[in-house]
PDB file of C-alpha atoms in Angstrom:
ATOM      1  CA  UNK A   1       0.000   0.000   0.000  1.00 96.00           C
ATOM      2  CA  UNK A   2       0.859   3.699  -0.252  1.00 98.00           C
ATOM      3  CA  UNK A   3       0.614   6.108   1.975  1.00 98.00           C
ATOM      4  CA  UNK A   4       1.284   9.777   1.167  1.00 98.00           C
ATOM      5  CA  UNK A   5       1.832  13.063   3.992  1.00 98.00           C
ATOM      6  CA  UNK A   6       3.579  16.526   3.827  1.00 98.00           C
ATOM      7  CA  UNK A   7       6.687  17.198   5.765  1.00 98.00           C
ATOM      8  CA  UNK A   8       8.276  20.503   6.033  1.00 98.00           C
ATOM      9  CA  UNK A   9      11.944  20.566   5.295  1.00 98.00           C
ATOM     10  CA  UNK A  10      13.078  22.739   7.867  1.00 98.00           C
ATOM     11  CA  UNK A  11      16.161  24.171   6.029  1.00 96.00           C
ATOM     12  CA  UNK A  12      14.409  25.310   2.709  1.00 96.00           C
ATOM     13  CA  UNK A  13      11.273  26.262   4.565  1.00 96.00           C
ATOM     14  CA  UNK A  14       9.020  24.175   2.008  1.00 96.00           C
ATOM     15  CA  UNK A  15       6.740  21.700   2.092  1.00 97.00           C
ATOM     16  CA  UNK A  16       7.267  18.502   0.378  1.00 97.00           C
ATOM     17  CA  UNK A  17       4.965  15.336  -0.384  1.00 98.00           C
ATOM     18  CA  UNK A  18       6.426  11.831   1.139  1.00 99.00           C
ATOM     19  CA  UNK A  19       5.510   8.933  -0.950  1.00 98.00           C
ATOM     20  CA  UNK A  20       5.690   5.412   1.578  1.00 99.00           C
ATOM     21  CA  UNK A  21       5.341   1.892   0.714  1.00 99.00           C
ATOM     22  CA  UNK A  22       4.149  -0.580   2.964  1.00 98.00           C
ATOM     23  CA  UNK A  23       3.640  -4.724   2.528  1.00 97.00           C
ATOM     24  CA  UNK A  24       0.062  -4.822   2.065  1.00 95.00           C
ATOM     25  CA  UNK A  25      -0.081  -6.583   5.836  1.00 95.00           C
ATOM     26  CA  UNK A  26       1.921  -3.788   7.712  1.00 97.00           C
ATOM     27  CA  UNK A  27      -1.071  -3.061   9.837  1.00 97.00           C
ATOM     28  CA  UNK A  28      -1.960  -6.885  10.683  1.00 96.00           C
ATOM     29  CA  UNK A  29       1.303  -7.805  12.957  1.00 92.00           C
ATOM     30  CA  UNK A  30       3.920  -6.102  14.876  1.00 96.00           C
ATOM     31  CA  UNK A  31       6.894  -7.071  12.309  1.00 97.00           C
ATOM     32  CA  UNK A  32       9.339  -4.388  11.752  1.00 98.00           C
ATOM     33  CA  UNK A  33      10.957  -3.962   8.546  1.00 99.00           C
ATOM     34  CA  UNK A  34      14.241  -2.406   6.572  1.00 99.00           C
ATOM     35  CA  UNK A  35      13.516   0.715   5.137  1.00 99.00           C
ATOM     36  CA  UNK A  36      14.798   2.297   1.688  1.00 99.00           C
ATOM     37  CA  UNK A  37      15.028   5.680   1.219  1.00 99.00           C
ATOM     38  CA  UNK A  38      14.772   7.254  -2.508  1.00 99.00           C
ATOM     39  CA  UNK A  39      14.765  10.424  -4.427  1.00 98.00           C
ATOM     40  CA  UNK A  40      11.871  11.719  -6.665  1.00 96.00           C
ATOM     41  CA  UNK A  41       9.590   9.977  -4.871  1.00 97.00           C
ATOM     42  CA  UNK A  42       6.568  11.115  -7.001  1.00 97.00           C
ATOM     43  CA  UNK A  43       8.294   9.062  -9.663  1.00 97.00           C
ATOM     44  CA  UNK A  44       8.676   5.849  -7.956  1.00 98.00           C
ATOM     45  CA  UNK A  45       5.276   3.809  -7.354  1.00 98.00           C
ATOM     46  CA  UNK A  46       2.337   5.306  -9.790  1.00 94.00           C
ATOM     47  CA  UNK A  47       2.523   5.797 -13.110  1.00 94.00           C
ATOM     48  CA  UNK A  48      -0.249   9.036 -12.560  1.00 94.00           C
ATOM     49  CA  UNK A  49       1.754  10.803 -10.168  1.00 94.00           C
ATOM     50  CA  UNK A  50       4.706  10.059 -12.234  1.00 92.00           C
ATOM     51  CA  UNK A  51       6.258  13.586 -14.495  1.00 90.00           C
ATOM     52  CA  UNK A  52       6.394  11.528 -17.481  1.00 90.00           C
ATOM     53  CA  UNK A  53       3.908   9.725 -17.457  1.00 93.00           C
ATOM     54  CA  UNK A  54       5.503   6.551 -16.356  1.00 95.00           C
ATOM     55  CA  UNK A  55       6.607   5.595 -12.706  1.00 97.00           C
ATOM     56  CA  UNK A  56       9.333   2.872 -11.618  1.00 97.00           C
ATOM     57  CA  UNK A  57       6.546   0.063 -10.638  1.00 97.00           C
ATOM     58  CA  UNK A  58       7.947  -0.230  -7.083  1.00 98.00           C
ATOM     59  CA  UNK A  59       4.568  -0.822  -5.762  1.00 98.00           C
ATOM     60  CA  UNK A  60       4.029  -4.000  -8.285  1.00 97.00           C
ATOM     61  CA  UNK A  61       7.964  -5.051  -8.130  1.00 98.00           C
ATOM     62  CA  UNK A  62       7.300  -5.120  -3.905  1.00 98.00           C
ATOM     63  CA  UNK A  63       4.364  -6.831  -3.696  1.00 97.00           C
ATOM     64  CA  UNK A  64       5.786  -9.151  -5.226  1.00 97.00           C
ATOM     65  CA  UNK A  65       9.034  -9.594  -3.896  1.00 98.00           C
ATOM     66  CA  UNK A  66      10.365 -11.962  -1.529  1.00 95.00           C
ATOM     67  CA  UNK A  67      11.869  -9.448   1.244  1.00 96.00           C
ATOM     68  CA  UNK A  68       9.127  -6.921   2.950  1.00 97.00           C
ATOM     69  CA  UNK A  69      10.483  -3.775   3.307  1.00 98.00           C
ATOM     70  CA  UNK A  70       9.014   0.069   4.083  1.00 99.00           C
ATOM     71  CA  UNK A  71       9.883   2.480   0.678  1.00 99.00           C
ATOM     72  CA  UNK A  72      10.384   6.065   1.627  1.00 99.00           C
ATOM     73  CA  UNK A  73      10.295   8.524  -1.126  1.00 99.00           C
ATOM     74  CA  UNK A  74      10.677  12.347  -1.191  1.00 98.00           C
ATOM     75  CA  UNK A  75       9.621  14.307  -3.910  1.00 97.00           C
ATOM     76  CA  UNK A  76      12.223  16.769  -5.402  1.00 92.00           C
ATOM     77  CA  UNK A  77      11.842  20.375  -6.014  1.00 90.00           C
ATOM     78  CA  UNK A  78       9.580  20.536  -9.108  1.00 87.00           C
ATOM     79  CA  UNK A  79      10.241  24.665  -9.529  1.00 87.00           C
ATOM     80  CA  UNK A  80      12.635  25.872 -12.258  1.00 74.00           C
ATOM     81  CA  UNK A  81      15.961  24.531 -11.728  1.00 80.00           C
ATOM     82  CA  UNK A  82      15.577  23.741  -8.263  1.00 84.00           C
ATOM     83  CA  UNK A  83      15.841  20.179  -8.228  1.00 88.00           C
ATOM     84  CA  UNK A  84      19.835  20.520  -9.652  1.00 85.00           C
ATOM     85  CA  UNK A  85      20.469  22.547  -6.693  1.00 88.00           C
ATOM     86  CA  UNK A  86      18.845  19.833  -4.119  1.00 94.00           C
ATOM     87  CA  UNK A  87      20.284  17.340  -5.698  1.00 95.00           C
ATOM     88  CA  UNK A  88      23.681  18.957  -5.850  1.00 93.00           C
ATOM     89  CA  UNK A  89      25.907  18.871  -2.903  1.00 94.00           C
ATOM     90  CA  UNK A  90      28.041  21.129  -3.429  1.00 93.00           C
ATOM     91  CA  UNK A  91      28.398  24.791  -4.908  1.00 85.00           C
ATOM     92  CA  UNK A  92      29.356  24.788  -8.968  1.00 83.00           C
ATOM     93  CA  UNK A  93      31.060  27.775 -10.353  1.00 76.00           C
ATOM     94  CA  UNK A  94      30.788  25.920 -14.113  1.00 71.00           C
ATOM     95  CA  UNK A  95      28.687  23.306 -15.180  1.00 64.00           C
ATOM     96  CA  UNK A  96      26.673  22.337 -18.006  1.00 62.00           C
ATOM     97  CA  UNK A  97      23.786  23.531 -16.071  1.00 66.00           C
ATOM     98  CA  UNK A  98      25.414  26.947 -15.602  1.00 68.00           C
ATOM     99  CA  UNK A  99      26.782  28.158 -12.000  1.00 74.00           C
ATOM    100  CA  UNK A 100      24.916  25.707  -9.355  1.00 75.00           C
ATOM    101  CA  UNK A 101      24.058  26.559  -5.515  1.00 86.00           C
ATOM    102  CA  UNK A 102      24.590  22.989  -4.140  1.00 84.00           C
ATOM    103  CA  UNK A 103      21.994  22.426  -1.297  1.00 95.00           C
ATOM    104  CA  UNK A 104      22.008  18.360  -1.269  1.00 96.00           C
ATOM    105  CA  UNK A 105      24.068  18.642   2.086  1.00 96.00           C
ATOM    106  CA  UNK A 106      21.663  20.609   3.702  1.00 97.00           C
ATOM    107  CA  UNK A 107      19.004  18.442   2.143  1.00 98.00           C
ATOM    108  CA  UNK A 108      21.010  15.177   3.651  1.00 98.00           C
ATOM    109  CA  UNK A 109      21.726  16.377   7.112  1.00 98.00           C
ATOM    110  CA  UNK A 110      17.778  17.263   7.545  1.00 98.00           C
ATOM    111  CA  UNK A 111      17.224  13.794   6.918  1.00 99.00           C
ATOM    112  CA  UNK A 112      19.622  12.413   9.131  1.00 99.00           C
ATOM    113  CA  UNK A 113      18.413  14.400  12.268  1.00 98.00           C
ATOM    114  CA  UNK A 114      14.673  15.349  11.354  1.00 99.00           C
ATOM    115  CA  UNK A 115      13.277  13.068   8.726  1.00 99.00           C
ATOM    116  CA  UNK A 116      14.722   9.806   9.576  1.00 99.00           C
ATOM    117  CA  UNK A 117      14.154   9.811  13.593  1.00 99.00           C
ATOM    118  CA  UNK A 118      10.743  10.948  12.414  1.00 99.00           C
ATOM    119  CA  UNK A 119       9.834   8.179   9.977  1.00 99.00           C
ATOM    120  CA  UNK A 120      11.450   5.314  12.425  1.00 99.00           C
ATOM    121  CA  UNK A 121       8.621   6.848  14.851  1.00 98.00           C
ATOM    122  CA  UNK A 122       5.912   6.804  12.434  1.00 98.00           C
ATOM    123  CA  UNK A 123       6.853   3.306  10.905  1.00 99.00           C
ATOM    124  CA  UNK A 124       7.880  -0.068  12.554  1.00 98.00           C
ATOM    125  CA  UNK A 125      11.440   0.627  11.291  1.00 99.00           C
ATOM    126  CA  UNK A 126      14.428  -1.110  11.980  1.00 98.00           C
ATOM    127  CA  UNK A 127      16.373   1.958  11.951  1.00 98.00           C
ATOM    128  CA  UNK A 128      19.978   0.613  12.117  1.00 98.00           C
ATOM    129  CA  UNK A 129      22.171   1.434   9.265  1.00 97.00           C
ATOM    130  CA  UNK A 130      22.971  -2.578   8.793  1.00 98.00           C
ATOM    131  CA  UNK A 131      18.908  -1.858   7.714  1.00 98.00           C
ATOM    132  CA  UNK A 132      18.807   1.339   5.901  1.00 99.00           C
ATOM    133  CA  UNK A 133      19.630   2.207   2.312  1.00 99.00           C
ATOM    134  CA  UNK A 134      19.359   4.591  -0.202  1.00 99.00           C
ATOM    135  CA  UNK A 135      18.672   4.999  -4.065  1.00 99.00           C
ATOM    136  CA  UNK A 136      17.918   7.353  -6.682  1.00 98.00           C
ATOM    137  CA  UNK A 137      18.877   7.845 -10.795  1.00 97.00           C
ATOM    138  CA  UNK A 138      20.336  10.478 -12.852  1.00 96.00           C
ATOM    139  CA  UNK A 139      20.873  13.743  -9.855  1.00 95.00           C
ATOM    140  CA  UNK A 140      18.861  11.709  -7.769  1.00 97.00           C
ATOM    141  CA  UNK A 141      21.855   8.724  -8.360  1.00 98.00           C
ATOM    142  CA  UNK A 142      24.349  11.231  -7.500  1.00 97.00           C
ATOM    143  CA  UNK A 143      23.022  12.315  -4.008  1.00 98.00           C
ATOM    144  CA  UNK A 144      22.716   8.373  -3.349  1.00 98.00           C
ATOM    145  CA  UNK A 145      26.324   7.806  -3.965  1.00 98.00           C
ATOM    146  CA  UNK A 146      27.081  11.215  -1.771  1.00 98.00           C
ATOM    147  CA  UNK A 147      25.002   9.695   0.737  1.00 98.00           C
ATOM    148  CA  UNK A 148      26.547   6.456   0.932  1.00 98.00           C
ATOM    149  CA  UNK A 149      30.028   8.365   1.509  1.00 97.00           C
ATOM    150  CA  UNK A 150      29.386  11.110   3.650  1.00 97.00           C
ATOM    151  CA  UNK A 151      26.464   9.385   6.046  1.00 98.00           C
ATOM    152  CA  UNK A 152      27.772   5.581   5.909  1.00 98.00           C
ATOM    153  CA  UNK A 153      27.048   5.870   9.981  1.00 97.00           C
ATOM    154  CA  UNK A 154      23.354   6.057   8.905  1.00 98.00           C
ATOM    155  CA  UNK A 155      22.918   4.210   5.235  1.00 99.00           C
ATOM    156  CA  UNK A 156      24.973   0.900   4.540  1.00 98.00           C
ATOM    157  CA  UNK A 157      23.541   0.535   0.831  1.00 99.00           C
ATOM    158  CA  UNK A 158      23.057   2.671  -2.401  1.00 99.00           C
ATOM    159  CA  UNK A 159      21.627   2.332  -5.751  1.00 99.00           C
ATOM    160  CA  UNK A 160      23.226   4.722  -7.798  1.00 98.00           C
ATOM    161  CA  UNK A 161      20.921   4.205 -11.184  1.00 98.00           C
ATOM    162  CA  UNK A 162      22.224   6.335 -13.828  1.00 97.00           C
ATOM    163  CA  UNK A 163      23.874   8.656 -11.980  1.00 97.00           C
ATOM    164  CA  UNK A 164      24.775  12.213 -13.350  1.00 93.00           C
ATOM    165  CA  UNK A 165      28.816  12.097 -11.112  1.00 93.00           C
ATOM    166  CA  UNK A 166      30.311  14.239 -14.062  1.00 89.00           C
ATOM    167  CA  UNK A 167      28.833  17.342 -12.533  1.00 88.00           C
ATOM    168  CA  UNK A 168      31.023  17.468  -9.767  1.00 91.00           C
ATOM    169  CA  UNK A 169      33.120  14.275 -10.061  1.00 92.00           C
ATOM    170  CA  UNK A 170      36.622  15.880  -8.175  1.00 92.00           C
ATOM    171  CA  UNK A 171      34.623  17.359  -5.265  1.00 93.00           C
ATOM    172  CA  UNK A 172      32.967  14.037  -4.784  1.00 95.00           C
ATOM    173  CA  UNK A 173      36.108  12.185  -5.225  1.00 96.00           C
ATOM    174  CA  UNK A 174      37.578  14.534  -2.734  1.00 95.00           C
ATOM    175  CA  UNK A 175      34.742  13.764  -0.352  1.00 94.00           C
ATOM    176  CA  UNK A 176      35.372   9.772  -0.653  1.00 95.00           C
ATOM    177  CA  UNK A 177      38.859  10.112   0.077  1.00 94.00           C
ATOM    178  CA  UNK A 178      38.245  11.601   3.395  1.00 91.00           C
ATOM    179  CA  UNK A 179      35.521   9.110   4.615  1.00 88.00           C
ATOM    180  CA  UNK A 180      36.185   5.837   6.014  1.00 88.00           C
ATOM    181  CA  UNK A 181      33.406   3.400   4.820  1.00 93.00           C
ATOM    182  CA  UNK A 182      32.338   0.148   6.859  1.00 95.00           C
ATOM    183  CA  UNK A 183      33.080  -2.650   5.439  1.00 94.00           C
ATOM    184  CA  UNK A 184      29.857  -3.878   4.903  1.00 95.00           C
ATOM    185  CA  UNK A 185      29.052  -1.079   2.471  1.00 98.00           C
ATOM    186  CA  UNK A 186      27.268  -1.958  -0.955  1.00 98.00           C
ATOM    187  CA  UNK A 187      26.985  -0.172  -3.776  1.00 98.00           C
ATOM    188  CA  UNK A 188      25.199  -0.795  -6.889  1.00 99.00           C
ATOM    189  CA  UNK A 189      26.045   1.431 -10.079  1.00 98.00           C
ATOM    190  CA  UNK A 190      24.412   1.669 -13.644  1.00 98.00           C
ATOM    191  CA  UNK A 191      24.068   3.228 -16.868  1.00 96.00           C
ATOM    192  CA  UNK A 192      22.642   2.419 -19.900  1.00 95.00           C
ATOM    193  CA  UNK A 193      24.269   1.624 -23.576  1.00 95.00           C
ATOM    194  CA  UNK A 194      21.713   4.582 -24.703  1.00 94.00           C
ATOM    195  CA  UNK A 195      22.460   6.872 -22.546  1.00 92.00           C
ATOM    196  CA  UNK A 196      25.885   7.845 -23.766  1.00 88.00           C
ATOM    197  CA  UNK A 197      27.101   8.442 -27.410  1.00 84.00           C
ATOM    198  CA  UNK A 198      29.416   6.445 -28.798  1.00 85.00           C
ATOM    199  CA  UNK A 199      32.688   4.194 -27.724  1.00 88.00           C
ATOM    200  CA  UNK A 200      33.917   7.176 -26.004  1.00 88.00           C
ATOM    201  CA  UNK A 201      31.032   8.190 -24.271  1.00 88.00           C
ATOM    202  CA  UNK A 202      30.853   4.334 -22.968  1.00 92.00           C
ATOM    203  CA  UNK A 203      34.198   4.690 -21.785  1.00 92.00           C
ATOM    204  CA  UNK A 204      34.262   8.162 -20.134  1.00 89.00           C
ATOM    205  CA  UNK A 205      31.198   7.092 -17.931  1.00 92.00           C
ATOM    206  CA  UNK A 206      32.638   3.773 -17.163  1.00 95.00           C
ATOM    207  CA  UNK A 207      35.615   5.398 -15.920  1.00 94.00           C
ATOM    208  CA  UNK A 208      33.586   8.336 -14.121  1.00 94.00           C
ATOM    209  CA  UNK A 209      32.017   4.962 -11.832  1.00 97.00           C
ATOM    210  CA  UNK A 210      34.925   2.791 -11.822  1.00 97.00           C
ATOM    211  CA  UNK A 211      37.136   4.723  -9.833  1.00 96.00           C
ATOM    212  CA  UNK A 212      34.231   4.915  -7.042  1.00 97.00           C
ATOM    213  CA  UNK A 213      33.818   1.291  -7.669  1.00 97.00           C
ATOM    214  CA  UNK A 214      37.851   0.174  -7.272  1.00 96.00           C
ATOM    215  CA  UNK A 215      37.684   2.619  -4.128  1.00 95.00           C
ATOM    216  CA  UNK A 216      34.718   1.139  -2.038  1.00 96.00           C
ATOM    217  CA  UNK A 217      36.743  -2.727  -2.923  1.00 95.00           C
ATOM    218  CA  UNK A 218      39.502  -1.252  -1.901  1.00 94.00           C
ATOM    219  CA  UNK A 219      37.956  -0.442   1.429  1.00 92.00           C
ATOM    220  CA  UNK A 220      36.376  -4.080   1.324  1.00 93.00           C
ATOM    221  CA  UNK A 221      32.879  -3.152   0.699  1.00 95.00           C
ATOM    222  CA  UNK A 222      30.934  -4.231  -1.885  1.00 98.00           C
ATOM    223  CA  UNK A 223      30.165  -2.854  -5.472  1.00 98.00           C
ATOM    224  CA  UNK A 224      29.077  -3.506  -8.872  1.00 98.00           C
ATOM    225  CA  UNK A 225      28.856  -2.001 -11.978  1.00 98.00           C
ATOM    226  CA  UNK A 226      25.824  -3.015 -14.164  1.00 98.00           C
ATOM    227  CA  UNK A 227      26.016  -1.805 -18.015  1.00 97.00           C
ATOM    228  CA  UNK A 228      22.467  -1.832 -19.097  1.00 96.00           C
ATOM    229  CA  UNK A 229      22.511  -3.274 -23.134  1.00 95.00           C
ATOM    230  CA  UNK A 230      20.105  -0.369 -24.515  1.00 95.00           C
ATOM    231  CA  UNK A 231      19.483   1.098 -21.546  1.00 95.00           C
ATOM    232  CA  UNK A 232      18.366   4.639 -21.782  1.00 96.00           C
ATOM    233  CA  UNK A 233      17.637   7.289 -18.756  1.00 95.00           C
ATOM    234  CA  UNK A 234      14.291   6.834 -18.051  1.00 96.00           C
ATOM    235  CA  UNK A 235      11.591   5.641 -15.789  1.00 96.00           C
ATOM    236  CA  UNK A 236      11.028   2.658 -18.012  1.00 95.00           C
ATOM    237  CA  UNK A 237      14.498   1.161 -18.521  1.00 96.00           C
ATOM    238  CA  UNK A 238      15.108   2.043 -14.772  1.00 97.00           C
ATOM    239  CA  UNK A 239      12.105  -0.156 -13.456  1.00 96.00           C
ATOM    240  CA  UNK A 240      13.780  -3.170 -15.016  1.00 97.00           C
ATOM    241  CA  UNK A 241      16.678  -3.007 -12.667  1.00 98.00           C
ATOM    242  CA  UNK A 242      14.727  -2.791  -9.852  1.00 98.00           C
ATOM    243  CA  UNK A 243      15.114  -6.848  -9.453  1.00 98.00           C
ATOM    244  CA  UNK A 244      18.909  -6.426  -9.663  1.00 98.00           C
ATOM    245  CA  UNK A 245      19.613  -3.741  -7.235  1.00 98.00           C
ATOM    246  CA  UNK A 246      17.344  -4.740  -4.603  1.00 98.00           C
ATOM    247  CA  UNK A 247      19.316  -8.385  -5.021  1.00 98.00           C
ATOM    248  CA  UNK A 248      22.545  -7.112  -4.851  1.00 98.00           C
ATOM    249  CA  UNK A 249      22.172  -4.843  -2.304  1.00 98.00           C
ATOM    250  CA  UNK A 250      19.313  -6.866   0.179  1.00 97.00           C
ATOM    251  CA  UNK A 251      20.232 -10.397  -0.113  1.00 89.00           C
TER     252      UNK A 251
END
C-alpha cells in the first residue's frame, strides 16, 4: 500500500509530499521492517503521479518480492531549476547547467536528524544502518552515492541508477577520500548503452564509476557495476533493474 503526507523541510522552509510503501499486511502484525530511502519519490510507485507519465513500478515489483520492506520517497523540487540545486551537494562555479548553488548537504543532514528519527517513529522501522539504504537515478543517483560516503554511519547501501557524477566528479572524489566506509558497504552502479554516445562516451562514464567502484573494494565493501545493453535514462528502462539492485544490495 501507499501512503502519502507533507513534511516541512526545515532548512528550505518548504513543504514537500512523502511517498511510503508498505507490505500490504503492515497493519496486521507487529513485524518491523528495513527501510529504503529514494529520491523523486513522485516518480517511484504510480505511473499518474509520475512527471512523465511513467513511474518505476515499485509498488508492483514489492508486492511481489520476496523481502518486505518500508519504501520512503521524497519528492524533489519541481520549480525551475531547483531540483539541480537539491540534488547537488556542493556549490558549482561551471557546469553544463550553468553556475549551481549545491543544497544536497543541507538536504542530507535534515534527513539524518529530522526526517529519519521521524519516519522510524511513524513506521515499525528497523532503523539501524545494517537496515537502511538509499537509491535514486540520474541527480537523484548522484546524491545516493554522496550519501553512501558522507552518512555511511546512517545508510549501509546505495543504488546509484544512472547517476549524473560528471557534474562534480573531483569534489565528490575529494569527499570519498576523506571518509572511512564500513566494510559492509554496498553499492550498486548503472548506466545504460543509450544513454551515452558512442565508444567514447561508454568509456568516459565507465571510468567516471569505476574509480568509485575500485575505491569502495579497496575499502572491502561491496560494489558492482551493471552496463544496461540499450538502456536509456528513463523511468522505463530504470524499473527493469529494480530486481537487480534490490538483489545485490538486500540479499
Amino acid at each position: 500500500m501507499i501512503e502519502k503526507f507533507e513534511v516541512l523541510i526545515t532548512p528550505f522552509s518548504l513543504k514537500r509530499m512523502i511517498h511510503v510503501y508498505l507490505p500490504d499486511d503492515y497493519y496486521n502484525h507487529q513485524e518491523s521492517y528495513p527501510v529504503m530511502y529514494m529520491f523523486d519519490g513522485h516518480n517511484l510507485f504510480n505511473d499518474q503521479d509520475a512527471t512523465y507519465g511513467k513511474s518505476w513500478g515499485l509498488k508492483d515489483f514489492m508486492d511481489s518480492y520476496d523481502k518486505k520492506m518500508i519504501i520512503v520517497g521524497i519528492e524533489c523540487n519541481h520549480e525551475g531549476n531547483q531540483r539541480l540545486s537539491e540534488y547537488c551537494p556542493y556549490d558549482l562555479e561551471n557546469s553544463f547547467f550553468g553556475p549551481v548553488r549545491g543544497q544536497g548537504k543541507q538536504l542530507m543532514d535534515w534527513v539524518v536528524n529530522e526526517f529519519k528519527p521521524m519516519i522510524d517513529n511513524k513506521y515499525r522501522t528497523i532503523p539501524f544502518r545494517e537496515c537502511t539504504g538509499v537509491a535514486g537515478s540520474s541527480m537523484g543517483g548522484l546524491m545516493a552515492l554522496y550519501t553512501v560516503i558522507k552518512y555511511n554511519q546512517y545508510f549501509s547501501k546505495a543504488a546509484c541508477i544512472s547517476p549524473a557524477i560528471s557534474i562534480c566528479q573531483e569534489q565528490l572524489q575529494n569527499e570519498f577520500r576523506q571518509t572511512d566506509i564500513s566494510r559492509d558497504t554496498r553499492v550498486y552502479f548503472s548506466f545504460g548503452t543509450r544513454e551515452v554516445r558512442g565508444k567514447s562516451g561508454f568509456n568516459w562514464m565507465l571510468k567516471n564509476i569505476s574509480w568509485f567502484n575500485d575505491e569502495i573494494v579497496k575499502l572491502h565493501g561491496y560494489s558492482y557495476i551493471n552496463v544496461v545493453k540499450n538502456g536509456r535514462h528513463n523511468e522505463a528502462s530504470w524499473e527493469k533493474e529494480n530486481p537487480v539492485y534490490f538483489d545485490f544490495l538486500w540479499k
